[in-house]
Amino acid sequence: MILDDIKKEIDKANRIAVVTHENPDGDAIGSSLTMYMALKNINKDVDVIIPEYAKMFEFLPCINETKKSSDEHYDLVIAVDCATEKRLKDNNNCFNNSKVTIQIDHHEANKMFADYNYVDPVSPACCQILIKVLKYWNIEINKDMGVCLLAGIITDTGGFKYSGVTSETFEIVAWLLDKGINISSVYRRVLQTISKTKFELNKIATSRITFYENDKIAFTYITVEDEKKVNAQLGDYEGCVDIGRDIEGVEVSIFFRELKEGGYKVSMRSNDYVNVSDICLMFGGGGHMKAAGCTISSGTIEQIRDKLIAQTKRYLK
Ligand code: AMP
Ligand code: MN
Ligand code: MN
């Protein structure tokens, strides 16, 4: 069993680091912090490295113990919730300099880039996998870890509403509730409450929505200039892609965020049958069937939009 092999590597290692993907979402941060706490609690010497994160995650236990970067050569680096090595971005060196590498993830298009790859695409969140993994290793999941795990499950399932949700998701949440975790409070903090600047950015994205292919595709974008204007904070653009997806008749929502370094971060969502991960893979990205992304560095908004729409069209019924 690969989990036994991974545990042996953990037992052998002296210095361990936990890393995740760039622009970390709730699942990336929740998984990282849980793995960090789990290893600390079994007396491992461990760092958790998260270069930057959105303000709304500041309430998570141990988040103030995260390192922004590290040049150290670790015995073992564990990547969580990350489909490709490229998406480790600033932590790429740290990963490559490690003696042994492990990853735990739930992306279907995972590139199996570590020495040990534990990937379960059926799981709607990496945090959901971690619960199984920690139980298998007989590592106690305390309340702090429970809060982080719940934050990841709630964000990656859109509040238990995406089709990837399994009966196990609800069993886990019931178990966390019995542990005394305030589900409602975590839910509100990671999913419901939005900052004033996020609201302003959403307003701009909403006002720009245009429809294509008999209103089956919704498209919108925000620019660097927009973000400057509303004084946007990291992560304020999260959720802009959901606005179009939630409009009746829309199958695919496409959202662009202009990057400071040039180019556009593309987010795609589908409602029913279009595999947006396949489309993003064509542009060097990936993700899940109904939620995927890629980064496109050349072309104008209109050119990139037209390219994506041309591909998306082929998948529409
Ligand atoms: P996002 O639109 O950034 O919220 O991402 C949606 C999903 O696609 C997430 O599960 C990401 O992990 C994945 N994803 C986003 N961008 C990329 C990328 N450039 N390469 C691979 N996967 C990505
Ligand atoms: Mn993620
Ligand atoms: Mn995830």
Short mmCIF file of C-alpha atoms and ligand atoms in Angstrom, two decimals:
data_model
loop_
_atom_site.label_atom_id
_atom_site.label_comp_id
_atom_site.label_asym_id
_atom_site.label_seq_id
_atom_site.Cartn_x
_atom_site.Cartn_y
_atom_site.Cartn_z
CA MET A 1 0.00 0.00 0.00
CA ILE A 2 1.44 3.32 -1.09
CA LEU A 3 0.25 4.99 2.14
CA ASP A 4 2.49 2.63 4.12
CA ASP A 5 5.45 3.56 1.90
CA ILE A 6 4.70 7.27 2.35
CA LYS A 7 4.48 6.86 6.13
CA LYS A 8 7.86 5.09 6.13
CA GLU A 9 9.40 8.07 4.29
CA ILE A 10 7.87 10.45 6.84
CA ASP A 11 9.23 8.38 9.72
CA LYS A 12 12.72 8.41 8.13
CA ALA A 13 12.85 12.14 7.37
CA ASN A 14 14.24 14.72 9.76
CA ARG A 15 13.31 17.97 8.02
CA ILE A 16 10.00 18.06 6.14
CA ALA A 17 8.22 20.83 4.20
CA VAL A 18 4.59 21.03 3.11
CA VAL A 19 3.79 23.03 -0.06
CA THR A 20 0.80 23.68 -2.31
CA HIS A 21 -0.25 25.44 -5.52
CA GLU A 22 0.07 29.16 -6.31
CA ASN A 23 -2.92 31.43 -5.53
CA PRO A 24 -3.96 28.92 -2.87
CA ASP A 25 -7.68 28.36 -2.34
CA GLY A 26 -9.33 27.05 0.83
CA ASP A 27 -8.56 23.44 -0.04
CA ALA A 28 -4.88 24.17 -0.72
CA ILE A 29 -4.47 26.08 2.55
CA GLY A 30 -6.67 23.73 4.59
CA SER A 31 -4.74 20.69 3.32
CA SER A 32 -1.34 22.32 3.92
CA LEU A 33 -2.15 23.40 7.48
CA THR A 34 -3.68 20.03 8.37
CA MET A 35 -0.66 18.12 7.08
CA TYR A 36 1.61 20.55 8.96
CA MET A 37 -0.26 20.08 12.25
CA ALA A 38 -0.47 16.31 11.80
CA LEU A 39 3.31 16.03 11.31
CA LYS A 40 4.05 18.43 14.15
CA ASN A 41 1.81 16.39 16.45
CA ILE A 42 3.85 13.25 15.75
CA ASN A 43 6.98 15.27 16.63
CA LYS A 44 8.32 15.84 13.12
CA ASP A 45 10.41 18.93 12.36
CA VAL A 46 8.20 20.48 9.70
CA ASP A 47 7.73 23.77 7.80
CA VAL A 48 4.63 24.80 5.90
CA ILE A 49 5.41 27.19 3.05
CA ILE A 50 2.65 29.39 1.62
CA PRO A 51 4.00 32.53 -0.13
CA GLU A 52 0.70 34.43 0.08
CA TYR A 53 -2.94 33.87 0.93
CA ALA A 54 -6.24 35.76 0.99
CA LYS A 55 -7.24 37.65 4.12
CA MET A 56 -10.35 35.55 4.69
CA PHE A 57 -8.15 32.59 5.62
CA GLU A 58 -6.43 34.46 8.45
CA PHE A 59 -8.73 32.85 11.03
CA LEU A 60 -7.42 29.35 10.27
CA PRO A 61 -5.44 27.72 13.10
CA CYS A 62 -1.63 27.81 12.67
CA ILE A 63 -1.78 30.04 9.59
CA ASN A 64 0.57 32.48 11.35
CA GLU A 65 3.16 29.68 11.51
CA THR A 66 3.45 29.51 7.70
CA LYS A 67 6.74 30.49 6.04
CA LYS A 68 6.70 32.70 2.94
CA SER A 69 9.65 30.91 1.32
CA SER A 70 12.55 28.61 2.09
CA ASP A 71 15.88 27.82 0.41
CA GLU A 72 16.48 24.81 2.58
CA HIS A 73 17.19 21.37 1.16
CA TYR A 74 14.63 19.21 2.94
CA ASP A 75 14.69 15.44 3.47
CA LEU A 76 11.10 15.30 2.34
CA VAL A 77 8.67 17.69 0.66
CA ILE A 78 4.95 16.93 0.56
CA ALA A 79 2.80 18.76 -2.02
CA VAL A 80 -0.95 18.87 -1.43
CA ASP A 81 -3.85 19.83 -3.76
CA CYS A 82 -1.49 20.50 -6.67
CA ALA A 83 -2.00 18.93 -10.11
CA THR A 84 1.30 19.89 -11.73
CA GLU A 85 4.82 20.75 -10.67
CA LYS A 86 4.49 24.04 -12.55
CA ARG A 87 1.68 25.19 -10.26
CA LEU A 88 4.00 24.94 -7.25
CA LYS A 89 5.50 28.08 -8.76
CA ASP A 90 7.62 29.75 -6.05
CA ASN A 91 7.99 26.44 -4.23
CA ASN A 92 9.31 24.63 -7.28
CA ASN A 93 12.96 24.86 -6.17
CA CYS A 94 12.15 23.71 -2.69
CA PHE A 95 10.35 20.70 -4.17
CA ASN A 96 13.11 19.84 -6.64
CA ASN A 97 15.86 20.19 -4.04
CA SER A 98 14.21 17.69 -1.72
CA LYS A 99 15.69 14.20 -1.31
CA VAL A 100 12.26 12.59 -1.52
CA THR A 101 8.97 14.02 -2.80
CA ILE A 102 5.39 13.04 -2.06
CA GLN A 103 2.10 14.43 -3.27
CA ILE A 104 -1.48 13.97 -2.15
CA ASP A 105 -4.07 15.33 -4.55
CA HIS A 106 -7.52 14.97 -6.15
CA HIS A 107 -7.10 16.44 -9.67
CA GLU A 108 -8.04 14.11 -12.48
CA ALA A 109 -5.33 15.51 -14.76
CA ASN A 110 -2.63 15.12 -12.11
CA LYS A 111 0.83 14.79 -13.68
CA MET A 112 2.13 12.28 -11.08
CA PHE A 113 5.21 14.44 -10.64
CA ALA A 114 6.43 13.21 -7.24
CA ASP A 115 8.33 10.09 -6.13
CA TYR A 116 5.17 8.94 -4.36
CA ASN A 117 1.80 10.04 -5.79
CA TYR A 118 -1.39 9.47 -3.82
CA VAL A 119 -4.11 10.81 -6.11
CA ASP A 120 -7.85 10.18 -5.72
CA PRO A 121 -9.86 12.07 -8.37
CA VAL A 122 -13.16 10.86 -6.90
CA SER A 123 -12.63 13.00 -3.83
CA PRO A 124 -14.18 16.49 -4.17
CA ALA A 125 -11.45 18.04 -2.01
CA CYS A 126 -7.89 17.19 -1.07
CA CYS A 127 -8.97 17.78 2.54
CA GLN A 128 -11.41 14.89 2.22
CA ILE A 129 -8.53 12.58 1.19
CA LEU A 130 -6.42 13.77 4.11
CA ILE A 131 -9.04 12.62 6.62
CA LYS A 132 -8.80 9.09 5.22
CA VAL A 133 -5.01 9.26 5.11
CA LEU A 134 -4.60 10.50 8.69
CA LYS A 135 -7.05 7.91 9.99
CA TYR A 136 -5.10 5.21 8.15
CA TRP A 137 -1.90 6.41 9.81
CA ASN A 138 -3.62 6.55 13.20
CA ILE A 139 -2.83 10.24 13.58
CA GLU A 140 -5.42 12.02 15.69
CA ILE A 141 -7.44 14.74 13.96
CA ASN A 142 -7.91 17.47 16.55
CA LYS A 143 -10.36 20.37 16.46
CA ASP A 144 -7.88 22.80 14.85
CA MET A 145 -7.18 20.34 12.07
CA GLY A 146 -10.92 19.76 11.73
CA VAL A 147 -11.53 23.47 11.11
CA CYS A 148 -8.89 23.52 8.34
CA LEU A 149 -10.26 20.34 6.77
CA LEU A 150 -13.77 21.72 6.82
CA ALA A 151 -12.64 24.99 5.22
CA GLY A 152 -11.14 22.98 2.34
CA ILE A 153 -14.18 20.77 1.88
CA ILE A 154 -16.58 23.71 1.94
CA THR A 155 -14.62 25.81 -0.57
CA ASP A 156 -13.90 23.00 -3.06
CA THR A 157 -17.51 21.76 -3.04
CA GLY A 158 -18.97 25.26 -3.32
CA GLY A 159 -20.70 24.66 0.02
CA PHE A 160 -21.64 21.01 -0.61
CA LYS A 161 -23.40 21.81 -3.88
CA TYR A 162 -21.06 20.56 -6.62
CA SER A 163 -21.64 17.21 -8.26
CA GLY A 164 -18.36 15.83 -6.91
CA VAL A 165 -19.82 15.66 -3.40
CA THR A 166 -20.00 12.08 -2.10
CA SER A 167 -21.91 10.50 0.77
CA GLU A 168 -18.56 10.38 2.54
CA THR A 169 -18.42 14.19 2.40
CA PHE A 170 -21.54 14.39 4.55
CA GLU A 171 -20.36 11.62 6.85
CA ILE A 172 -17.15 13.54 7.43
CA VAL A 173 -18.99 16.80 8.08
CA ALA A 174 -21.32 15.03 10.53
CA TRP A 175 -18.25 13.65 12.28
CA LEU A 176 -16.67 17.14 12.42
CA LEU A 177 -19.94 18.56 13.79
CA ASP A 178 -19.88 15.92 16.55
CA LYS A 179 -16.34 17.03 17.36
CA GLY A 180 -17.79 20.44 18.23
CA ILE A 181 -16.78 22.35 15.10
CA ASN A 182 -19.06 25.25 14.21
CA ILE A 183 -19.92 24.37 10.60
CA SER A 184 -22.06 27.46 10.11
CA SER A 185 -19.34 29.84 11.25
CA VAL A 186 -16.62 28.28 9.04
CA TYR A 187 -19.06 28.26 6.12
CA ARG A 188 -19.80 31.94 6.51
CA ARG A 189 -16.14 32.91 6.79
CA VAL A 190 -14.85 31.00 3.77
CA LEU A 191 -17.79 31.18 1.40
CA GLN A 192 -20.47 33.67 2.28
CA THR A 193 -18.98 36.86 3.64
CA ILE A 194 -17.31 38.96 0.97
CA SER A 195 -15.14 42.01 1.47
CA LYS A 196 -16.28 45.37 0.17
CA THR A 197 -13.49 45.33 -2.45
CA LYS A 198 -14.54 41.86 -3.62
CA PHE A 199 -18.08 43.12 -3.95
CA GLU A 200 -16.86 46.05 -6.10
CA LEU A 201 -14.83 43.72 -8.32
CA ASN A 202 -17.82 41.38 -8.70
CA LYS A 203 -19.89 44.37 -9.75
CA ILE A 204 -17.45 45.19 -12.57
CA ALA A 205 -17.33 41.54 -13.72
CA THR A 206 -21.13 41.34 -13.63
CA SER A 207 -21.57 44.50 -15.69
CA ARG A 208 -19.28 43.11 -18.41
CA ILE A 209 -20.89 39.70 -18.93
CA THR A 210 -21.56 38.89 -22.58
CA PHE A 211 -23.16 35.76 -24.01
CA TYR A 212 -22.23 33.55 -26.98
CA GLU A 213 -23.58 30.45 -28.73
CA ASN A 214 -27.26 30.92 -27.92
CA ASP A 215 -26.41 32.15 -24.43
CA LYS A 216 -24.75 28.84 -23.55
CA ILE A 217 -21.40 30.57 -22.96
CA ALA A 218 -21.02 33.50 -20.57
CA PHE A 219 -17.82 35.54 -20.69
CA THR A 220 -16.40 38.30 -18.52
CA TYR A 221 -13.04 39.66 -17.38
CA ILE A 222 -11.26 42.07 -15.05
CA THR A 223 -8.11 44.05 -15.74
CA VAL A 224 -5.16 45.12 -13.62
CA GLU A 225 -6.62 48.62 -13.85
CA ASP A 226 -9.97 47.42 -12.38
CA GLU A 227 -8.21 45.81 -9.45
CA LYS A 228 -6.25 49.01 -8.85
CA LYS A 229 -9.41 51.09 -9.00
CA VAL A 230 -11.24 49.12 -6.30
CA ASN A 231 -8.05 48.50 -4.29
CA ALA A 232 -8.60 44.76 -4.71
CA GLN A 233 -6.92 42.38 -2.28
CA LEU A 234 -5.48 38.96 -3.08
CA GLY A 235 -8.30 36.54 -3.88
CA ASP A 236 -10.97 39.18 -4.51
CA TYR A 237 -11.29 37.83 -8.07
CA GLU A 238 -12.34 34.40 -6.73
CA GLY A 239 -16.00 33.87 -7.50
CA CYS A 240 -16.19 36.15 -10.56
CA VAL A 241 -16.41 33.03 -12.75
CA ASP A 242 -19.45 31.78 -10.82
CA ILE A 243 -21.58 34.79 -11.76
CA GLY A 244 -21.96 33.66 -15.39
CA ARG A 245 -22.22 29.97 -14.52
CA ASP A 246 -25.27 30.60 -12.33
CA ILE A 247 -27.33 32.25 -15.08
CA GLU A 248 -30.12 30.07 -16.47
CA GLY A 249 -29.24 28.43 -19.80
CA VAL A 250 -25.49 28.93 -19.42
CA GLU A 251 -23.43 25.75 -19.74
CA VAL A 252 -19.93 27.26 -19.69
CA SER A 253 -18.66 30.34 -17.89
CA ILE A 254 -15.31 31.85 -18.90
CA PHE A 255 -13.53 34.45 -16.82
CA PHE A 256 -10.21 36.21 -17.48
CA ARG A 257 -8.10 38.01 -14.95
CA GLU A 258 -5.36 40.15 -16.41
CA LEU A 259 -2.03 39.43 -14.69
CA LYS A 260 0.39 42.12 -13.54
CA GLU A 261 3.24 40.27 -15.22
CA GLY A 262 1.28 40.20 -18.51
CA GLY A 263 -1.13 37.66 -19.96
CA TYR A 264 -4.37 36.32 -18.53
CA LYS A 265 -5.40 33.76 -15.94
CA VAL A 266 -8.36 31.91 -17.41
CA SER A 267 -11.01 30.29 -15.21
CA MET A 268 -13.67 28.02 -16.70
CA ARG A 269 -16.73 26.44 -15.12
CA SER A 270 -19.42 24.21 -16.59
CA ASN A 271 -22.81 23.21 -15.26
CA ASP A 272 -23.68 19.92 -16.81
CA TYR A 273 -21.78 18.15 -19.58
CA VAL A 274 -18.84 20.16 -20.96
CA ASN A 275 -15.45 18.96 -19.74
CA VAL A 276 -13.67 22.28 -19.19
CA SER A 277 -10.55 20.49 -17.94
CA ASP A 278 -10.06 19.06 -21.46
CA ILE A 279 -10.35 22.58 -22.92
CA CYS A 280 -7.88 24.07 -20.43
CA LEU A 281 -5.46 21.19 -21.04
CA MET A 282 -5.22 22.35 -24.67
CA PHE A 283 -3.89 25.65 -23.34
CA GLY A 284 -1.41 24.11 -20.91
CA GLY A 285 -3.67 24.17 -17.86
CA GLY A 286 -6.04 21.67 -16.30
CA GLY A 287 -8.30 21.07 -13.33
CA HIS A 288 -11.55 19.17 -12.94
CA MET A 289 -14.36 18.37 -15.35
CA LYS A 290 -16.51 21.28 -14.16
CA ALA A 291 -13.84 23.67 -12.84
CA ALA A 292 -10.56 24.27 -14.60
CA GLY A 293 -8.04 26.96 -15.44
CA CYS A 294 -5.03 27.90 -17.50
CA THR A 295 -2.73 30.86 -18.08
CA ILE A 296 -2.40 32.38 -21.54
CA SER A 297 0.44 34.82 -21.99
CA SER A 298 0.01 36.17 -25.51
CA GLY A 299 -2.85 37.86 -27.34
CA THR A 300 -5.49 40.46 -26.60
CA ILE A 301 -8.58 39.76 -24.49
CA GLU A 302 -10.66 39.46 -27.67
CA GLN A 303 -8.21 37.09 -29.38
CA ILE A 304 -7.95 34.78 -26.35
CA ARG A 305 -11.71 34.92 -25.79
CA ASP A 306 -12.37 33.91 -29.41
CA LYS A 307 -9.87 31.04 -29.21
CA LEU A 308 -11.51 29.67 -26.08
CA ILE A 309 -15.02 30.09 -27.44
CA ALA A 310 -14.03 28.29 -30.66
CA GLN A 311 -12.85 25.28 -28.62
CA THR A 312 -15.79 25.40 -26.20
CA LYS A 313 -18.26 25.45 -29.11
CA ARG A 314 -17.12 21.98 -30.15
CA TYR A 315 -18.30 20.56 -26.82
CA LEU A 316 -21.74 22.19 -26.78
CA LYS A 317 -24.84 20.17 -27.58
P1 AMP B 1 -9.57 28.38 -10.80
O1 AMP B 1 -10.35 28.72 -12.00
O2 AMP B 1 -8.24 29.04 -10.74
O3 AMP B 1 -10.38 28.51 -9.55
O4 AMP B 1 -9.21 26.85 -10.93
C1 AMP B 1 -10.17 25.85 -11.07
C2 AMP B 1 -9.52 24.50 -11.00
O5 AMP B 1 -8.60 24.34 -12.06
C3 AMP B 1 -8.72 24.26 -9.74
O6 AMP B 1 -8.97 22.95 -9.30
C4 AMP B 1 -7.30 24.43 -10.14
O7 AMP B 1 -6.47 23.61 -9.40
C5 AMP B 1 -7.29 24.08 -11.60
N1 AMP B 1 -6.38 24.98 -12.34
C6 AMP B 1 -6.46 26.30 -12.45
N2 AMP B 1 -5.45 26.81 -13.18
C7 AMP B 1 -4.69 25.76 -13.56
C8 AMP B 1 -3.50 25.61 -14.33
N3 AMP B 1 -2.86 26.65 -14.87
N4 AMP B 1 -3.01 24.36 -14.50
C9 AMP B 1 -3.63 23.29 -13.95
N5 AMP B 1 -4.76 23.36 -13.22
C10 AMP B 1 -5.29 24.57 -13.02
MN MN B 2 -6.93 24.08 -5.02
MN MN B 3 -8.70 21.08 -4.28
#
